[in-house]
């Protein structure tokens, strides 16, 4: 027991919230540094989003060889992916393999939900409350708290009138049942056409559903994945120089895709024949690289319109019924909502058991016991699938009783949007780090690359603080304001502000409309984070053990 009556187990250097890839990586790093650390995870398993999102067809939209850890050469050599784009079951196996391979389970408390996290000004430590599977409450004390709950961890269930009256099963793609769902002979209604929907709809339609009715508010741009067994020749080539492959990817704006780098020329100055051939080559390759066929597709609306029309042409050729093809053709700039990567989505609407209902002009009025009503018409089905996404980036934190200095609530701090510095810290919340959060480049990268970058930065920061005798670190208000202004300024130079998206929180009623991620690219972001550290953590206020603070002023760029 310690002098204050708590057990040594509860006195930590580092408390980590979440046992997804971020939490696993942070725990591995903390142990390598000799820090006492523990992960608290609400679910009964590691894996994070890949534990919860187990709907039919769920898979990553970045190639497996890139959506994986690089911190261990042994790990990346020994693990063998079976598909070009890993499926949810394989990703969950990978997370469990990492937990076992690095003996992490002894440092993870599963079925343990964090309920409160409050900074104690006097002790300069965090006091974190949790509830276990049996309802037992526990208090933890830690010098540092790392939030690794992930940007896509809180499902969004719209408050449709009458939802509670629906007589059949209601399934959410982000909280899918663990037992197999039998769609044989079922009449299924699906609300949503985002990244999860475009994966699950073809699978449900293939599983002998009597009918699938898709309710679409906004049509989605969907590019093919061309998924299949992982090419052993490609795997051997990458593994022969995995470090070099990772290094080349880190020079990409997205942190992946170095095999198909961005063409810096403009789509507007390229001949139509050359331009269409370039689009076609990227379409045949599959995935996100279509968006960097030319260097100005995401910054110039005229250039963007050219690739958008290219995709609409693909839709018209794929979908037999012209009226259905027109409804499936988006009109917003391509990429201003997250681009969807999936196979067979548009072709699925050629099946006689699949129907499309446009609810953009006549919104859903109510869920009824036997279906839903829109435009005064009743659509009947016996199973409802909500592919309605997440309260992204900030949703999980805004539901947590998280309090900084003087009892400052995160809900008050972020009332008008997620103020932060570098996407890693929040002024008024000392010794609190956020992995892959608002203000970082994570949303536009391979998130595992961003996780590793954040974990390394946090670890180096803690090591520096200890070496310099500093007890606390927190962003200054000045640095925070400047960073948020930078994030907004970068977004204003892109097409991202041209439509409503979860990047802006537009899918959640009442959520502040603020562009949350940094769109400036991974290399520039990583360089900025490095420069802050190299300058003695400029923009941060550093506290000595006795409570004195020293602010490191920003250096003019």
Coordinates of C-alpha atoms in Angstrom, one line a residue:
X1 CA 0.0 0.0 0.0
X2 CA 1.1 3.6 -0.6
X3 CA 0.9 6.2 2.1
X4 CA -2.5 7.5 0.8
X5 CA -4.0 4.0 1.2
X6 CA -4.2 3.0 -2.5
X7 CA -2.5 0.0 -4.0
X8 CA 0.7 0.3 -6.0
X9 CA -1.2 -1.1 -9.0
X10 CA -3.3 2.0 -8.9
X11 CA -0.3 4.4 -9.0
X12 CA 0.8 4.6 -12.6
X13 CA 3.1 6.6 -14.8
X14 CA 0.7 6.2 -17.6
X15 CA -3.0 5.3 -17.9
X16 CA -4.2 4.5 -21.4
X17 CA -7.9 4.5 -22.4
X18 CA -8.7 2.0 -25.1
X19 CA -7.2 -1.3 -26.3
X20 CA -7.4 -0.8 -30.0
X21 CA -4.3 -0.3 -32.1
X22 CA -3.5 3.0 -30.4
X23 CA -3.7 1.5 -26.9
X24 CA -1.7 -1.6 -27.8
X25 CA 1.0 0.5 -29.4
X26 CA 1.2 3.0 -26.5
X27 CA 1.4 0.1 -23.9
X28 CA 4.2 -1.5 -25.9
X29 CA 6.2 1.7 -26.0
X30 CA 5.6 2.6 -22.3
X31 CA 6.9 -0.8 -21.2
X32 CA 10.0 -0.4 -23.4
X33 CA 10.6 2.8 -21.5
X34 CA 10.3 1.2 -18.1
X35 CA 7.1 3.1 -17.3
X36 CA 4.3 1.6 -15.2
X37 CA 1.2 1.6 -17.5
X38 CA -2.2 0.1 -17.7
X39 CA -4.9 0.0 -20.5
X40 CA -8.5 0.3 -19.5
X41 CA -10.9 -1.1 -22.2
X42 CA -14.7 -1.2 -22.1
X43 CA -15.0 -4.2 -24.4
X44 CA -14.3 -7.8 -23.5
X45 CA -11.5 -7.9 -26.1
X46 CA -8.7 -5.9 -27.6
X47 CA -9.1 -4.7 -31.2
X48 CA -11.1 -1.4 -30.8
X49 CA -13.1 -0.6 -33.9
X50 CA -12.3 -4.0 -35.3
X51 CA -13.9 -5.7 -32.4
X52 CA -17.1 -3.7 -32.7
X53 CA -17.5 -3.3 -36.4
X54 CA -18.1 -7.0 -37.4
X55 CA -20.9 -6.5 -40.0
X56 CA -20.8 -8.7 -43.1
X57 CA -18.2 -7.3 -45.5
X58 CA -16.4 -5.2 -43.0
X59 CA -12.8 -4.6 -44.0
X60 CA -10.2 -1.9 -44.0
X61 CA -10.0 0.5 -47.0
X62 CA -6.2 0.8 -47.0
X63 CA -4.1 -2.1 -48.2
X64 CA -3.1 -4.6 -45.5
X65 CA 0.7 -4.3 -46.0
X66 CA 0.3 -0.6 -45.2
X67 CA -2.4 -0.8 -42.5
X68 CA -0.1 -2.5 -40.0
X69 CA 2.5 -1.8 -37.4
X70 CA 6.1 -0.9 -38.3
X71 CA 7.6 -0.7 -34.8
X72 CA 8.8 -4.3 -34.9
X73 CA 10.6 -5.7 -37.9
X74 CA 10.0 -9.2 -36.6
X75 CA 6.2 -8.6 -36.4
X76 CA 5.9 -7.2 -39.9
X77 CA 8.0 -10.0 -41.4
X78 CA 6.2 -12.9 -39.5
X79 CA 2.6 -11.8 -40.0
X80 CA 1.1 -12.9 -43.3
X81 CA -2.0 -11.2 -44.5
X82 CA -4.3 -13.3 -46.6
X83 CA -6.0 -10.5 -48.6
X84 CA -5.1 -7.3 -50.3
X85 CA -7.5 -5.5 -48.0
X86 CA -7.8 -7.3 -44.7
X87 CA -11.3 -8.2 -43.4
X88 CA -12.6 -7.5 -39.9
X89 CA -11.9 -11.1 -38.6
X90 CA -8.3 -11.0 -39.8
X91 CA -7.7 -7.5 -38.4
X92 CA -9.1 -8.7 -35.0
X93 CA -6.8 -11.7 -35.2
X94 CA -3.9 -9.3 -35.9
X95 CA -4.8 -7.2 -32.8
X96 CA -4.9 -10.3 -30.6
X97 CA -1.6 -11.6 -32.1
X98 CA 0.1 -8.3 -31.2
X99 CA -1.3 -8.5 -27.7
X100 CA 0.1 -12.0 -27.3
X101 CA 3.3 -11.5 -29.2
X102 CA 4.4 -8.6 -26.9
X103 CA 2.8 -10.1 -23.8
X104 CA 0.5 -7.1 -23.3
X105 CA -2.5 -8.8 -21.8
X106 CA -1.3 -8.5 -18.2
X107 CA -1.4 -4.7 -18.6
X108 CA -4.9 -4.6 -20.0
X109 CA -8.1 -4.5 -17.9
X110 CA -11.0 -5.6 -20.2
X111 CA -14.7 -5.0 -19.5
X112 CA -13.5 -1.8 -17.7
X113 CA -15.2 1.4 -18.7
X114 CA -13.7 4.8 -17.8
X115 CA -16.3 6.9 -16.2
X116 CA -14.4 9.9 -14.9
X117 CA -11.0 11.5 -15.4
X118 CA -10.1 14.5 -13.3
X119 CA -6.8 16.3 -12.9
X120 CA -5.8 16.9 -9.3
X121 CA -4.1 20.3 -9.2
X122 CA -2.5 19.7 -5.8
X123 CA -1.0 16.3 -6.6
X124 CA -0.4 17.1 -10.3
X125 CA -1.8 13.7 -11.2
X126 CA -4.9 12.3 -12.8
X127 CA -7.5 10.5 -10.9
X128 CA -9.5 8.2 -13.2
X129 CA -12.6 6.3 -12.2
X130 CA -13.7 3.1 -13.9
X131 CA -16.4 0.5 -13.6
X132 CA -15.7 -3.2 -14.1
X133 CA -17.9 -5.9 -15.5
X134 CA -19.4 -6.7 -12.1
X135 CA -20.2 -3.0 -11.6
X136 CA -17.4 -2.5 -9.1
X137 CA -15.9 1.0 -9.1
X138 CA -12.1 1.5 -9.0
X139 CA -10.0 4.6 -8.8
X140 CA -6.6 4.9 -10.6
X141 CA -4.0 7.6 -10.2
X142 CA -1.6 8.4 -13.0
X143 CA 1.0 11.0 -13.9
X144 CA -0.2 11.0 -17.6
X145 CA -3.4 9.9 -19.3
X146 CA -3.4 8.9 -23.0
X147 CA -6.7 8.8 -24.7
X148 CA -6.6 6.0 -27.3
X149 CA -10.3 5.5 -27.7
X150 CA -10.1 6.3 -31.5
X151 CA -11.8 8.8 -33.8
X152 CA -14.5 6.3 -34.8
X153 CA -15.7 4.6 -31.6
X154 CA -19.1 6.1 -30.8
X155 CA -21.9 4.9 -33.0
X156 CA -24.4 7.4 -34.3
X157 CA -28.0 6.4 -33.9
X158 CA -30.2 9.1 -35.3
X159 CA -33.2 10.0 -33.2
X160 CA -35.8 8.8 -35.8
X161 CA -39.3 9.2 -34.5
X162 CA -40.8 5.8 -33.7
X163 CA -37.5 3.8 -33.8
X164 CA -38.4 2.1 -30.5
X165 CA -41.6 0.8 -32.0
X166 CA -40.0 -1.2 -34.8
X167 CA -41.2 -4.8 -34.4
X168 CA -38.1 -6.5 -35.9
X169 CA -34.4 -6.5 -35.1
X170 CA -32.5 -3.2 -35.4
X171 CA -28.8 -3.7 -36.3
X172 CA -26.2 -1.0 -36.2
X173 CA -23.1 -1.6 -38.3
X174 CA -20.9 -0.2 -35.5
X175 CA -22.4 -2.5 -32.9
X176 CA -23.1 -5.7 -34.8
X177 CA -24.2 -8.8 -33.0
X178 CA -21.5 -11.5 -32.4
X179 CA -23.9 -14.3 -33.4
X180 CA -24.3 -14.7 -37.2
X181 CA -27.4 -12.9 -38.6
X182 CA -29.4 -15.0 -41.0
X183 CA -30.9 -12.8 -43.7
X184 CA -32.4 -15.7 -45.7
X185 CA -35.9 -14.7 -46.7
X186 CA -35.8 -11.5 -44.8
X187 CA -36.9 -8.1 -46.1
X188 CA -34.2 -5.7 -45.0
X189 CA -34.2 -1.9 -44.8
X190 CA -30.8 -0.2 -44.8
X191 CA -30.4 3.5 -43.8
X192 CA -27.2 5.1 -44.9
X193 CA -24.8 4.9 -47.9
X194 CA -21.4 5.7 -46.3
X195 CA -18.3 3.6 -45.9
X196 CA -19.9 0.8 -43.8
X197 CA -23.1 0.8 -45.9
X198 CA -21.3 0.3 -49.2
X199 CA -19.6 -2.8 -47.8
X200 CA -22.6 -4.4 -46.0
X201 CA -25.3 -3.8 -48.7
X202 CA -23.8 -6.1 -51.3
X203 CA -23.3 -8.9 -48.7
X204 CA -26.8 -8.7 -47.4
X205 CA -28.2 -8.8 -50.9
X206 CA -26.0 -11.8 -51.7
X207 CA -27.2 -13.7 -48.5
X208 CA -30.5 -14.6 -50.0
X209 CA -32.4 -11.7 -48.6
X210 CA -35.9 -11.5 -50.1
X211 CA -35.5 -7.8 -50.6
X212 CA -33.1 -5.0 -49.6
X213 CA -34.3 -1.5 -49.6
X214 CA -31.6 1.2 -49.3
X215 CA -32.6 4.6 -48.0
X216 CA -30.2 7.2 -49.4
X217 CA -29.9 10.8 -48.3
X218 CA -26.6 11.5 -50.1
X219 CA -25.1 9.4 -52.9
X220 CA -21.6 8.2 -52.3
X221 CA -18.6 8.1 -54.6
X222 CA -17.4 4.4 -54.4
X223 CA -14.1 3.3 -56.0
X224 CA -13.3 -0.3 -56.5
X225 CA -10.9 -2.1 -54.1
X226 CA -10.2 -5.0 -56.5
X227 CA -9.8 -7.0 -53.4
X228 CA -8.5 -10.6 -53.5
X229 CA -5.8 -12.9 -52.2
X230 CA -2.6 -11.0 -51.4
X231 CA -0.2 -11.3 -54.3
X232 CA 2.8 -13.2 -52.9
X233 CA 5.1 -11.4 -55.3
X234 CA 4.0 -8.1 -54.0
X235 CA 4.3 -9.3 -50.4
X236 CA 7.8 -10.6 -51.0
X237 CA 8.8 -7.3 -52.7
X238 CA 7.6 -5.2 -49.8
X239 CA 9.0 -7.5 -47.1
X240 CA 12.4 -7.4 -48.8
X241 CA 12.6 -3.7 -48.0
X242 CA 9.8 -3.1 -45.5
X243 CA 11.7 -0.2 -43.8
X244 CA 12.3 1.5 -47.1
X245 CA 8.6 1.0 -48.0
X246 CA 7.5 2.5 -44.8
X247 CA 9.9 5.4 -45.2
X248 CA 8.6 6.2 -48.7
X249 CA 5.0 6.1 -47.4
X250 CA 5.9 8.5 -44.7
X251 CA 6.8 11.0 -47.4
X252 CA 3.3 10.7 -48.9
X253 CA 0.6 13.2 -47.8
X254 CA -1.5 10.3 -46.8
X255 CA 1.2 8.2 -45.2
X256 CA 0.4 5.4 -47.7
X257 CA 0.3 4.7 -51.4
X258 CA 3.9 5.3 -52.4
X259 CA 3.6 2.7 -55.2
X260 CA 1.2 5.2 -56.9
X261 CA 2.5 8.6 -55.9
X262 CA 0.8 11.9 -56.7
X263 CA 1.2 13.3 -60.1
X264 CA 1.9 17.0 -59.4
X265 CA 0.5 18.3 -62.7
X266 CA -2.9 19.9 -63.0
X267 CA -5.9 18.0 -64.4
X268 CA -6.9 21.3 -66.2
X269 CA -3.7 21.5 -68.2
X270 CA -3.7 17.9 -69.3
X271 CA -5.3 16.8 -72.5
X272 CA -8.7 15.1 -72.2
X273 CA -7.2 11.9 -73.6
X274 CA -4.2 11.8 -71.3
X275 CA -6.4 12.8 -68.3
X276 CA -9.0 10.0 -68.9
X277 CA -6.2 7.5 -69.4
X278 CA -4.7 8.5 -66.1
X279 CA -8.0 8.3 -64.3
X280 CA -8.6 4.9 -65.9
X281 CA -5.2 3.6 -64.7
X282 CA -5.9 4.7 -61.1
X283 CA -9.5 3.2 -61.3
X284 CA -8.0 -0.1 -62.4
X285 CA -5.5 0.0 -59.6
X286 CA -8.3 0.6 -57.1
X287 CA -8.6 2.5 -53.8
X288 CA -7.7 6.1 -52.7
X289 CA -4.9 6.8 -55.3
X290 CA -7.6 8.0 -57.7
X291 CA -7.7 11.2 -55.7
X292 CA -4.1 12.0 -56.3
X293 CA -4.1 11.2 -60.1
X294 CA -3.3 14.9 -60.4
X295 CA -2.0 17.3 -57.8
X296 CA -4.9 19.7 -57.8
X297 CA -7.9 17.4 -57.5
X298 CA -8.5 18.2 -53.8
X299 CA -7.7 21.9 -54.0
X300 CA -9.4 23.1 -57.2
X301 CA -13.1 22.6 -57.7
X302 CA -12.8 22.6 -61.5
X303 CA -10.2 19.9 -61.5
X304 CA -12.2 18.0 -58.9
X305 CA -15.3 18.1 -61.2
X306 CA -13.4 16.3 -63.9
X307 CA -12.6 13.2 -61.7
X308 CA -16.1 13.4 -60.2
X309 CA -17.6 13.1 -63.7
X310 CA -15.3 10.3 -64.5
X311 CA -16.7 8.3 -61.6
X312 CA -20.3 9.2 -62.5
X313 CA -19.6 7.8 -65.9
X314 CA -18.5 4.6 -64.3
X315 CA -21.8 4.5 -62.3
X316 CA -23.9 5.0 -65.5
X317 CA -22.1 2.1 -67.1
X318 CA -22.4 -0.2 -64.1
X319 CA -26.0 0.4 -63.2
X320 CA -28.5 -0.8 -65.9
X321 CA -31.5 1.3 -64.9
X322 CA -30.8 5.0 -65.9
X323 CA -33.1 6.4 -63.2
X324 CA -31.3 4.3 -60.5
X325 CA -27.9 5.3 -61.9
X326 CA -28.9 9.0 -61.7
X327 CA -29.9 8.6 -58.0
X328 CA -26.6 6.9 -57.2
X329 CA -24.6 9.6 -58.9
X330 CA -23.2 12.1 -56.4
X331 CA -23.2 15.8 -57.1
X332 CA -20.9 17.1 -54.2
X333 CA -17.2 17.3 -54.9
X334 CA -15.5 13.9 -54.8
X335 CA -13.5 13.5 -51.6
X336 CA -15.1 16.2 -49.6
X337 CA -16.8 13.3 -47.8
X338 CA -14.6 10.3 -47.1
X339 CA -14.1 8.4 -50.4
X340 CA -15.6 4.9 -50.1
X341 CA -13.6 1.9 -51.2
X342 CA -15.6 -1.3 -51.9
X343 CA -16.3 -3.9 -54.6
X344 CA -19.7 -4.6 -56.3
X345 CA -21.6 -1.7 -54.7
X346 CA -23.1 -0.1 -57.8
X347 CA -23.6 -3.5 -59.5
X348 CA -25.7 -4.6 -56.5
X349 CA -28.5 -2.3 -57.6
X350 CA -28.9 -4.4 -60.7
X351 CA -30.2 -7.3 -58.6
X352 CA -34.0 -7.7 -58.7
X353 CA -34.1 -7.9 -54.8
X354 CA -32.4 -4.5 -54.3
X355 CA -34.3 -1.2 -54.3
X356 CA -33.2 2.4 -53.8
X357 CA -35.3 5.1 -52.1
X358 CA -34.1 8.7 -52.3
X359 CA -34.7 10.5 -49.0
X360 CA -32.8 13.7 -49.7
X361 CA -35.8 15.7 -50.6
X362 CA -38.4 13.8 -48.6
X363 CA -36.6 12.8 -45.3
X364 CA -37.6 9.9 -43.2
X365 CA -40.7 10.9 -41.3
X366 CA -40.9 8.0 -38.8
X367 CA -39.9 4.4 -38.2
X368 CA -43.0 2.3 -37.9
X369 CA -43.6 -1.2 -36.5
X370 CA -43.4 -2.6 -40.0
X371 CA -40.9 -0.3 -41.7
X372 CA -40.6 3.4 -42.2
X373 CA -42.5 6.3 -43.7
X374 CA -41.1 8.9 -46.1
X375 CA -42.9 11.3 -48.4
X376 CA -46.2 10.0 -47.0
X377 CA -45.4 6.5 -48.2
X378 CA -44.9 3.4 -46.1
X379 CA -42.0 1.1 -46.9
X380 CA -42.2 -2.3 -45.3
X381 CA -39.5 -4.5 -44.1
X382 CA -38.8 -6.8 -41.1
X383 CA -35.2 -6.1 -40.4
X384 CA -33.6 -2.7 -40.0
X385 CA -29.9 -2.0 -40.5
X386 CA -28.6 1.4 -39.4
X387 CA -25.4 2.2 -41.4
X388 CA -25.4 5.7 -39.9
X389 CA -21.8 6.0 -38.9
X390 CA -20.3 7.6 -35.9
X391 CA -20.2 10.7 -33.7
X392 CA -16.7 11.0 -35.1
X393 CA -13.5 12.3 -33.6
X394 CA -15.0 14.1 -30.5
X395 CA -18.0 11.9 -29.7
X396 CA -16.4 9.6 -27.2
X397 CA -14.6 12.3 -25.2
X398 CA -17.7 14.5 -25.1
X399 CA -19.5 11.7 -23.4
X400 CA -16.8 11.3 -20.7
X401 CA -16.7 13.2 -17.4
X402 CA -13.3 14.6 -18.3
X403 CA -12.1 17.6 -16.2
X404 CA -8.8 19.5 -16.3
X405 CA -7.4 22.2 -14.1
X406 CA -9.9 23.8 -11.8
X407 CA -12.5 21.3 -12.8
X408 CA -12.7 22.5 -16.4
X409 CA -15.1 20.2 -18.2
X410 CA -14.2 19.1 -21.7
X411 CA -17.8 19.7 -22.7
X412 CA -17.4 23.4 -21.8
X413 CA -13.9 23.6 -23.3
X414 CA -15.2 22.2 -26.6
X415 CA -18.6 23.8 -26.6
X416 CA -17.8 25.6 -29.9
X417 CA -15.5 22.9 -31.3
X418 CA -12.4 20.8 -30.4
X419 CA -9.7 23.3 -29.3
X420 CA -6.3 21.6 -29.3
X421 CA -2.6 22.0 -30.0
X422 CA -1.0 19.7 -32.6
X423 CA -4.1 17.4 -32.3
X424 CA -2.3 15.9 -29.3
X425 CA -3.1 18.1 -26.3
X426 CA -5.7 20.5 -24.9
X427 CA -5.0 23.7 -23.0
X428 CA -6.2 23.4 -19.4
X429 CA -5.7 19.6 -19.4
X430 CA -2.1 18.9 -18.3
X431 CA -0.4 15.6 -19.0
X432 CA -3.3 14.5 -21.2
X433 CA -2.5 13.2 -24.7
X434 CA -5.0 12.3 -27.4
X435 CA -4.0 9.8 -30.1
X436 CA -5.5 10.3 -33.6
X437 CA -7.7 13.1 -32.4
X438 CA -9.1 16.4 -33.7
X439 CA -6.4 18.7 -35.1
X440 CA -4.1 15.9 -36.2
X441 CA -3.7 14.5 -39.7
X442 CA -4.9 11.0 -38.7
X443 CA -8.2 11.1 -40.6
X444 CA -6.4 11.5 -43.9
X445 CA -3.7 8.9 -43.3
X446 CA -3.3 5.3 -42.7
X447 CA -4.3 5.6 -39.0
X448 CA -1.8 3.1 -37.8
X449 CA 1.0 5.2 -39.2
X450 CA -0.5 8.2 -37.3
X451 CA -0.8 6.1 -34.2
X452 CA 2.8 5.2 -34.2
X453 CA 3.8 8.8 -34.9
X454 CA 1.7 10.0 -31.9
X455 CA 3.0 7.3 -29.6
X456 CA 6.6 8.1 -30.4
X457 CA 6.0 11.8 -29.9
X458 CA 4.3 11.2 -26.6
X459 CA 7.0 8.8 -25.4
X460 CA 9.8 11.2 -26.3
X461 CA 7.9 14.1 -24.6
X462 CA 7.5 12.1 -21.3
X463 CA 11.2 11.1 -21.4
X464 CA 12.2 14.7 -22.0
X465 CA 10.0 15.9 -19.1
X466 CA 11.5 13.4 -16.8
X467 CA 15.1 14.3 -17.8
X468 CA 14.4 18.0 -17.3
X469 CA 12.6 17.5 -14.0
X470 CA 9.3 18.8 -15.2
X471 CA 6.1 17.4 -13.6
X472 CA 3.5 18.7 -16.1
X473 CA 3.1 19.9 -19.6
X474 CA 0.1 21.6 -21.1
X475 CA -0.6 23.6 -24.2
X476 CA -0.9 27.4 -23.8
X477 CA -4.0 29.2 -24.9
X478 CA -2.0 31.1 -27.5
X479 CA -0.5 28.0 -29.1
X480 CA -3.9 26.3 -29.1
X481 CA -5.6 29.3 -30.8
X482 CA -2.9 29.5 -33.4
X483 CA -3.1 25.8 -34.2
X484 CA -6.8 25.7 -34.6
X485 CA -6.5 28.7 -36.9
X486 CA -3.9 26.8 -38.9
X487 CA -6.2 23.8 -39.2
X488 CA -9.0 26.0 -40.5
X489 CA -6.7 27.9 -42.9
X490 CA -5.5 24.7 -44.4
X491 CA -9.0 23.3 -44.9
X492 CA -10.1 26.5 -46.6
X493 CA -7.5 25.8 -49.4
X494 CA -9.2 22.5 -50.2
X495 CA -12.5 21.1 -51.4
X496 CA -13.3 19.7 -47.9
X497 CA -15.5 22.6 -46.9
X498 CA -17.7 22.2 -50.0
X499 CA -20.1 19.7 -48.5
X500 CA -21.4 18.4 -45.2
X501 CA -19.5 15.5 -43.8
X502 CA -18.4 13.9 -40.5
X503 CA -15.2 15.9 -40.9
X504 CA -17.3 18.9 -40.0
X505 CA -19.6 17.1 -37.5
X506 CA -22.5 17.7 -39.9
X507 CA -24.0 14.2 -39.4
X508 CA -24.7 15.0 -35.7
X509 CA -27.6 17.4 -34.9
X510 CA -26.4 20.2 -32.7
X511 CA -22.7 19.5 -33.1
X512 CA -20.6 22.5 -33.8
X513 CA -19.8 22.8 -37.5
X514 CA -16.0 22.9 -37.3
X515 CA -13.6 21.2 -39.6
X516 CA -11.8 18.8 -37.2
X517 CA -8.9 17.0 -38.9
X518 CA -5.8 18.6 -40.4
X519 CA -5.7 18.4 -44.2
X520 CA -2.1 19.5 -44.7
X521 CA -0.6 16.1 -45.2
X522 CA 1.4 13.8 -42.9
X523 CA 5.0 14.9 -43.8
X524 CA 4.3 18.6 -43.0
X525 CA 2.4 17.6 -39.8
X526 CA 5.2 15.3 -38.6
X527 CA 7.8 18.0 -39.3
X528 CA 5.8 20.6 -37.3
X529 CA 5.5 18.2 -34.3
X530 CA 9.2 17.6 -34.5
X531 CA 10.0 21.3 -34.6
X532 CA 7.9 21.9 -31.5
X533 CA 9.9 19.3 -29.6
X534 CA 13.2 20.4 -30.9
X535 CA 12.5 23.9 -29.6
X536 CA 12.0 22.7 -26.1
X537 CA 8.3 22.1 -26.6
X538 CA 7.4 25.5 -27.7
X539 CA 3.7 26.5 -27.2
X540 CA 3.6 24.5 -23.9
X541 CA 3.6 25.5 -20.3
X542 CA 5.9 23.3 -18.2
X543 CA 5.4 22.7 -14.5
X544 CA 8.0 21.8 -11.9
X545 CA 7.1 19.3 -9.1
X546 CA 6.4 22.1 -6.7
X547 CA 3.8 23.6 -9.1
X548 CA 5.8 26.4 -10.7
X549 CA 5.2 26.8 -14.4
X550 CA 7.2 28.1 -17.3
X551 CA 5.8 28.8 -20.8
X552 CA 7.8 28.2 -23.9
X553 CA 6.7 30.9 -26.3
X554 CA 5.9 30.2 -30.0
X555 CA 8.6 30.9 -32.5
X556 CA 7.4 32.9 -35.5
X557 CA 7.4 30.8 -38.7

